[in-house]
Tab-separated table of N, CA and C in Angstrom:
chain	number	residue	atom	x	y	z
H	20	MET	N	31.932	15.594	35.534
H	20	MET	CA	32.363	14.717	34.299
H	20	MET	C	31.385	14.058	33.760
H	21	THR	N	31.241	14.241	32.442
H	21	THR	CA	30.185	13.535	31.640
H	21	THR	C	30.848	13.058	30.511
H	22	ILE	N	30.366	11.918	29.937
H	22	ILE	CA	30.723	11.100	28.922
H	22	ILE	C	29.668	11.557	27.897
H	23	ASP	N	30.658	11.780	26.706
H	23	ASP	CA	29.904	11.790	25.161
H	23	ASP	C	29.823	10.359	24.413
H	24	TRP	N	28.780	9.970	24.828
H	24	TRP	CA	28.303	8.104	24.679
H	24	TRP	C	28.323	8.064	22.733
H	25	ALA	N	27.846	9.240	22.156
H	25	ALA	CA	28.052	9.199	20.776
H	25	ALA	C	29.220	9.441	20.254
H	26	ALA	N	30.187	10.072	20.696
H	26	ALA	CA	31.684	9.939	20.529
H	26	ALA	C	32.371	8.472	20.784
H	27	LEU	N	31.866	8.234	21.971
H	27	LEU	CA	32.314	6.793	22.470
H	27	LEU	C	31.910	5.884	21.382
H	28	GLY	N	30.934	5.717	21.180
H	28	GLY	CA	30.286	4.704	20.199
H	28	GLY	C	30.664	4.864	18.853
H	29	GLN	N	31.310	6.140	18.429
H	29	GLN	CA	31.937	6.325	17.364
H	29	GLN	C	33.127	5.705	17.035
H	30	VAL	N	34.314	6.030	18.221
H	30	VAL	CA	35.320	5.272	18.691
H	30	VAL	C	35.546	4.052	18.392
H	31	PHE	N	34.528	3.353	19.378
H	31	PHE	CA	34.446	2.129	19.145
H	31	PHE	C	33.890	1.524	17.757
H	32	GLY	N	33.250	1.761	17.286
H	32	GLY	CA	32.679	1.366	15.497
H	32	GLY	C	33.853	1.217	14.989
H	33	VAL	N	34.339	2.450	14.872
H	33	VAL	CA	35.503	2.515	13.556
H	33	VAL	C	36.648	1.958	14.227
H	34	THR	N	37.023	1.522	15.490
H	34	THR	CA	38.104	0.791	15.910
H	34	THR	C	37.489	-0.708	15.649
H	35	LEU	N	36.469	-1.141	15.538
H	35	LEU	CA	35.888	-2.648	15.144
H	35	LEU	C	36.223	-2.850	14.009
H	36	VAL	N	35.541	-1.836	13.159
H	36	VAL	CA	35.801	-2.040	11.598
H	36	VAL	C	37.461	-1.674	11.232
H	37	VAL	N	37.976	-1.222	11.416
H	37	VAL	CA	39.273	-1.118	11.398
H	37	VAL	C	40.379	-2.345	11.906
H	38	THR	N	39.857	-2.667	12.890
H	38	THR	CA	40.490	-3.817	13.211
H	38	THR	C	40.358	-5.328	12.458
H	39	VAL	N	38.930	-5.568	12.514
H	39	VAL	CA	38.223	-6.647	11.476
H	39	VAL	C	38.986	-6.576	9.890
H	40	GLY	N	39.026	-5.352	9.460
H	40	GLY	CA	39.707	-5.198	8.223
H	40	GLY	C	40.866	-5.772	8.127
H	41	LEU	N	41.915	-5.247	9.291
H	41	LEU	CA	43.274	-5.148	9.162
H	41	LEU	C	43.759	-6.842	9.612
H	42	VAL	N	42.540	-7.580	10.397
H	42	VAL	CA	43.121	-8.999	10.506
H	42	VAL	C	42.582	-9.652	9.159
H	43	GLY	N	41.431	-9.415	8.442
H	43	GLY	CA	41.286	-9.840	7.305
H	43	GLY	C	42.306	-9.912	6.288
H	44	LEU	N	43.040	-8.421	6.113
H	44	LEU	CA	43.896	-8.565	4.910
H	44	LEU	C	45.048	-8.909	5.287
H	45	PHE	N	45.371	-9.176	6.734
H	45	PHE	CA	46.853	-10.031	6.921
H	45	PHE	C	46.440	-11.420	6.701
H	46	THR	N	45.017	-11.696	6.851
H	46	THR	CA	44.618	-13.403	6.657
H	46	THR	C	44.506	-13.624	5.172
H	47	VAL	N	44.458	-12.763	4.212
H	47	VAL	CA	44.488	-12.777	2.790
H	47	VAL	C	45.862	-12.906	2.463
H	48	GLY	N	46.867	-12.268	3.133
H	48	GLY	CA	48.607	-12.269	2.563
H	48	GLY	C	48.967	-13.813	3.166
H	49	ILE	N	48.744	-14.186	4.368
H	49	ILE	CA	48.826	-15.339	4.955
H	49	ILE	C	48.443	-16.291	3.714
H	50	VAL	N	47.060	-16.414	3.404
H	50	VAL	CA	46.491	-17.297	2.274
H	50	VAL	C	47.015	-17.561	1.202
H	51	GLY	N	47.285	-16.117	0.470
H	51	GLY	CA	48.263	-16.094	-0.554
H	51	GLY	C	49.750	-16.686	-0.700
H	52	THR	N	50.272	-17.024	0.429
H	52	THR	CA	51.648	-17.171	0.289
H	52	THR	C	51.560	-18.585	0.968
H	53	SER	N	50.526	-19.033	1.341
H	53	SER	CA	50.596	-20.301	1.744
H	53	SER	C	50.590	-21.832	1.064
H	54	ARG	N	51.277	-22.810	0.999
H	54	ARG	CA	51.279	-23.822	0.079
H	54	ARG	C	50.285	-24.996	0.865
H	55	LYS	N	49.709	-25.435	-0.593
H	55	LYS	CA	48.450	-26.590	-0.193
H	55	LYS	C	49.310	-27.969	0.105
H	56	PRO	N	48.728	-28.785	0.631
H	56	PRO	CA	49.520	-30.041	0.868
H	56	PRO	C	49.566	-31.038	-0.206
H	57	VAL	N	50.738	-31.607	-0.038
H	57	VAL	CA	51.156	-32.366	-1.484
H	57	VAL	C	50.177	-33.820	-1.236
H	58	ARG	N	49.371	-34.177	-2.548
H	58	ARG	CA	48.820	-35.134	-2.378
H	58	ARG	C	49.547	-36.333	-2.654
H	59	GLU	N	49.100	-37.761	-3.130
H	59	GLU	CA	49.903	-38.470	-3.524
H	59	GLU	C	49.588	-38.424	-5.192
H	60	GLY	N	50.529	-38.350	-6.148
H	60	GLY	CA	49.904	-38.292	-7.348
H	60	GLY	C	50.208	-37.586	-7.876
H	61	GLU	N	50.434	-36.179	-7.294
H	61	GLU	CA	50.077	-34.868	-7.678
H	61	GLU	C	51.919	-34.314	-7.944
H	62	ALA	N	52.305	-33.398	-8.771
H	62	ALA	CA	53.281	-32.776	-8.786
H	62	ALA	C	53.496	-31.754	-7.945
H	63	ALA	N	54.835	-31.065	-7.581
H	63	ALA	CA	55.209	-30.574	-6.174
H	63	ALA	C	54.841	-28.976	-6.580
H	64	ALA	N	55.135	-28.980	-8.226
H	64	ALA	CA	55.011	-27.465	-8.608
H	64	ALA	C	53.504	-26.999	-8.574
H	65	ALA	N	52.276	-28.077	-8.560
H	65	ALA	CA	51.056	-27.693	-8.967
H	65	ALA	C	50.456	-26.984	-7.338
H	66	THR	N	51.395	-27.248	-6.299
H	66	THR	CA	51.211	-26.854	-5.009
H	66	THR	C	51.407	-25.564	-4.623
H	67	ALA	N	52.246	-24.782	-5.560
H	67	ALA	CA	52.873	-23.793	-4.960
H	67	ALA	C	51.795	-22.449	-5.541
H	68	PRO	N	51.833	-21.299	-4.620
H	68	PRO	CA	50.859	-20.352	-5.169
H	68	PRO	C	51.274	-19.849	-6.118
H	69	GLY	N	50.360	-19.017	-6.878
H	69	GLY	CA	50.830	-18.667	-8.453
H	69	GLY	C	51.232	-17.377	-8.207
H	70	ALA	N	51.859	-16.977	-9.453
H	70	ALA	CA	52.280	-15.671	-9.525
H	70	ALA	C	51.236	-13.999	-8.695
H	71	GLY	N	50.302	-14.309	-9.310
H	71	GLY	CA	48.843	-13.275	-8.834
H	71	GLY	C	48.934	-13.444	-7.610
H	72	ALA	N	48.487	-14.725	-6.965
H	72	ALA	CA	48.592	-15.235	-5.241
H	72	ALA	C	49.457	-14.152	-4.711
H	73	ARG	N	50.615	-14.451	-4.924
H	73	ARG	CA	51.691	-14.052	-4.472
H	73	ARG	C	52.044	-12.693	-4.391
H	74	THR	N	51.470	-11.930	-5.496
H	74	THR	CA	51.468	-10.741	-5.479
H	74	THR	C	50.462	-9.918	-4.780
H	75	GLY	N	49.367	-10.427	-4.970
H	75	GLY	CA	48.139	-10.331	-4.256
H	75	GLY	C	48.644	-10.176	-2.528
H	76	ALA	N	49.426	-11.032	-2.047
H	76	ALA	CA	49.631	-11.242	-0.733
H	76	ALA	C	50.626	-10.123	-0.451
H	77	LEU	N	51.520	-10.143	-1.264
H	77	LEU	CA	52.516	-8.896	-0.903
H	77	LEU	C	51.833	-7.533	-0.814
H	78	VAL	N	50.932	-7.457	-1.196
H	78	VAL	CA	50.027	-6.433	-1.344
H	78	VAL	C	49.527	-6.323	-0.002
H	79	ALA	N	48.733	-7.246	0.173
H	79	ALA	CA	48.343	-6.960	1.473
H	79	ALA	C	49.104	-6.740	2.592
H	80	PHE	N	50.315	-7.628	2.346
H	80	PHE	CA	51.288	-7.358	3.687
H	80	PHE	C	51.549	-5.808	3.817
H	81	ALA	N	51.719	-5.207	2.279
H	81	ALA	CA	52.617	-3.933	2.301
H	81	ALA	C	51.148	-2.890	2.947
H	82	LEU	N	49.783	-3.256	2.677
H	82	LEU	CA	48.797	-2.368	3.277
H	82	LEU	C	48.717	-2.510	4.499
H	83	CYS	N	48.703	-3.546	5.345
H	83	CYS	CA	48.956	-3.924	6.754
H	83	CYS	C	50.490	-2.990	7.144
H	84	ALA	N	51.328	-2.923	6.616
H	84	ALA	CA	52.585	-2.528	7.161
H	84	ALA	C	52.082	-0.653	6.922
H	85	ALA	N	51.645	-0.410	5.934
H	85	ALA	CA	51.267	0.881	5.647
H	85	ALA	C	50.255	1.505	6.841
H	86	ALA	N	49.415	0.790	7.482
H	86	ALA	CA	48.739	0.928	8.344
H	86	ALA	C	48.931	0.843	9.993
H	87	VAL	N	49.996	-0.193	9.870
H	87	VAL	CA	50.778	0.029	11.481
H	87	VAL	C	51.219	1.351	11.331
H	88	ALA	N	51.987	1.768	10.249
H	88	ALA	CA	53.041	2.937	10.404
H	88	ALA	C	52.127	4.037	10.438
H	89	CYS	N	51.077	4.152	9.968
H	89	CYS	CA	50.345	5.411	9.818
H	89	CYS	C	49.891	5.447	11.337
H	90	GLY	N	49.525	4.145	12.199
H	90	GLY	CA	48.815	4.197	13.756
H	90	GLY	C	49.937	4.712	14.048
H	91	ILE	N	51.209	4.316	14.328
H	91	ILE	CA	52.592	4.803	14.839
H	91	ILE	C	52.658	6.172	14.986
H	92	TYR	N	52.820	6.720	13.683
H	92	TYR	CA	53.289	8.124	13.259
H	92	TYR	C	51.863	8.835	13.817
H	93	LEU	N	50.643	8.656	14.219
H	93	LEU	CA	49.841	9.249	15.036
H	93	LEU	C	49.578	9.329	16.209
H	94	ILE	N	50.434	8.255	16.864
H	94	ILE	CA	50.815	8.050	18.004
H	94	ILE	C	51.923	9.131	18.510
H	95	VAL	N	53.080	8.771	17.739
H	95	VAL	CA	54.456	9.777	18.284
H	95	VAL	C	54.176	11.261	17.475
H	96	ALA	N	53.327	11.436	16.752
H	96	ALA	CA	53.048	13.052	16.521
H	96	ALA	C	52.325	13.903	17.138
H	97	ALA	N	51.556	13.163	18.282
H	97	ALA	CA	50.664	13.701	19.095
H	97	ALA	C	51.539	13.972	20.281
C-alpha cells in the first residue's frame, strides 16, 4: 500500500481553504446581525444594524446553508 502524498496535500489544502472560508462567511453573518451596546446618551435606534448589513448577513447565512447542503448531498449521493 502506498500513499499518494500529492493527492493528500491537495485534499488538505482544499479542506483548509473551504473551512476557513465557511467560518469567515458565518462570522460575517453573525457580525451583520449583531447589535452594538447602547452607550449613555445615544438613541436605541442608532445601535440596530442597517438594512444593508442585515441583507448581507442573510446572504452570508444562505451561502453557508448552501455549502452545508452541497456537502450533505455529496455524502449521501455517494
